[in-house]
XYZ file of C-alpha atoms in Angstrom:
143
model
C -6.149 -5.708 7.494
C -3.100 -3.666 6.771
C -2.769 0.051 7.192
C -4.315 2.677 4.867
C -3.054 6.051 3.775
C -5.141 8.900 5.276
C -5.416 12.039 3.206
C -7.505 15.199 3.419
C -9.682 13.756 0.656
C -10.567 10.478 2.451
C -10.298 11.715 6.064
C -14.063 12.351 6.690
C -15.124 9.058 5.049
C -12.656 6.939 7.062
C -13.088 8.659 10.367
C -16.866 8.826 10.036
C -17.320 5.245 8.872
C -15.035 3.659 11.391
C -15.668 4.272 15.102
C -12.086 3.344 16.177
C -9.139 4.657 14.144
C -5.493 4.649 15.002
C -3.462 7.238 13.091
C 0.307 7.176 12.722
C 1.701 10.630 11.606
C 5.069 9.942 9.950
C 7.525 10.985 7.263
C 9.797 9.010 4.966
C 13.001 10.728 6.208
C 12.215 10.059 9.888
C 14.311 7.234 11.355
C 12.057 6.568 14.394
C 9.049 6.465 12.027
C 10.698 3.740 9.963
C 11.464 1.778 13.209
C 7.853 2.091 14.418
C 6.338 1.128 11.028
C 6.708 -2.674 11.414
C 5.289 -2.556 14.975
C 2.282 -0.570 13.701
C 1.774 -2.910 10.712
C 1.921 -6.047 12.992
C -0.633 -4.447 15.311
C -2.934 -3.759 12.302
C -2.706 -7.454 11.398
C -3.553 -8.529 14.918
C -6.452 -6.079 15.310
C -8.199 -6.467 11.978
C -11.457 -5.107 13.445
C -9.827 -1.644 13.875
C -8.787 0.874 11.255
C -5.027 1.639 11.190
C -4.335 4.720 9.116
C -1.045 6.556 8.297
C -0.611 10.243 7.509
C 2.548 11.240 5.549
C 3.213 14.619 7.096
C 5.146 15.731 4.069
C 2.370 14.947 1.584
C -0.546 15.883 3.914
C 0.667 19.078 5.503
C -2.892 20.341 5.978
C -3.852 17.334 8.044
C -0.673 17.513 10.050
C -1.324 21.224 10.781
C -4.918 20.583 11.650
C -3.857 18.111 14.327
C -1.016 20.423 15.420
C 1.648 17.699 14.841
C 4.993 19.059 16.210
C 6.962 15.845 16.341
C 6.938 12.603 14.457
C 6.063 9.809 14.788
C 2.885 10.813 16.591
C 0.234 8.204 17.330
C -3.437 9.259 17.765
C -6.478 7.195 18.528
C -9.850 8.522 17.462
C -13.037 6.867 18.792
C -16.402 8.120 17.655
C -14.711 11.192 16.125
C -13.061 12.123 19.455
C -9.280 12.083 19.931
C -8.849 9.857 23.000
C -5.083 9.585 22.802
C -2.266 11.525 21.232
C 1.453 11.129 21.930
C 4.657 11.691 19.980
C 7.268 9.066 19.886
C 7.525 5.422 18.679
C 5.969 2.851 21.020
C 7.340 -0.596 21.622
C 4.937 -3.443 20.665
C 3.872 -4.216 24.290
C 3.069 -0.533 24.982
C 1.070 -0.226 21.774
C -0.939 -3.431 22.610
C -1.643 -2.038 26.134
C -2.759 1.231 24.711
C -5.134 -0.391 22.212
C -6.603 -2.447 25.097
C -7.079 0.674 27.216
C -8.709 2.525 24.253
C -11.087 -0.434 23.684
C -12.184 -0.280 27.299
C -13.026 3.445 27.311
C -16.580 4.287 28.143
C -17.332 6.749 25.363
C -20.435 8.151 27.104
C -18.133 9.099 29.928
C -15.604 10.564 27.501
C -18.217 12.692 25.781
C -19.567 13.825 29.228
C -16.025 14.870 30.253
C -15.843 17.490 27.545
C -14.913 20.705 29.320
C -17.702 22.848 27.874
C -21.103 22.341 26.212
C -19.515 23.597 22.959
C -16.822 20.829 23.252
C -19.589 18.218 23.735
C -21.497 19.601 20.717
C -18.315 19.645 18.606
C -17.565 16.086 19.647
C -20.982 14.978 18.298
C -20.590 16.855 15.021
C -18.790 15.676 11.944
C -15.382 17.268 11.447
C -13.151 18.158 8.488
C -9.369 18.083 8.239
C -9.383 21.826 9.064
C -11.482 21.030 12.146
C -9.892 17.941 13.814
C -11.883 15.778 16.247
C -12.286 17.119 19.737
C -9.606 16.006 22.209
C -10.349 14.691 25.656
C -6.609 14.638 26.427
C -4.199 11.774 26.324
C -5.188 8.478 27.909
C -3.348 7.535 31.009
C -0.777 4.806 30.738
C -1.435 3.517 34.203
């Protein structure tokens, strides 16, 4: 499976239907984004069981703002509607593969339980909209 374009119109459907979504926030004018694109596309081909989405930050400014994107490229991983990883910068292929492996191994019950407040836990369980991005449990460690 190749990557798909994520927009405010299809966001809920894609993130709700797929339990594991990688999101690449990018822009056409961004050199590092263009360098990361083939690495991301190749990972999408290798991991056809996962959803690989791309958000053009110029065309989808509402989505970029909802996720507080300050720098591109930014990679996010959303599992069960919870942001489990978010980091700006292009990753080399080996680092992306390692990150995908770590995200696959996450115990999502533990992730939900680690929400800092009961409100966070409730929000993590509720559907979200582009104006209300998935709850974040913080970036995954790269250890």
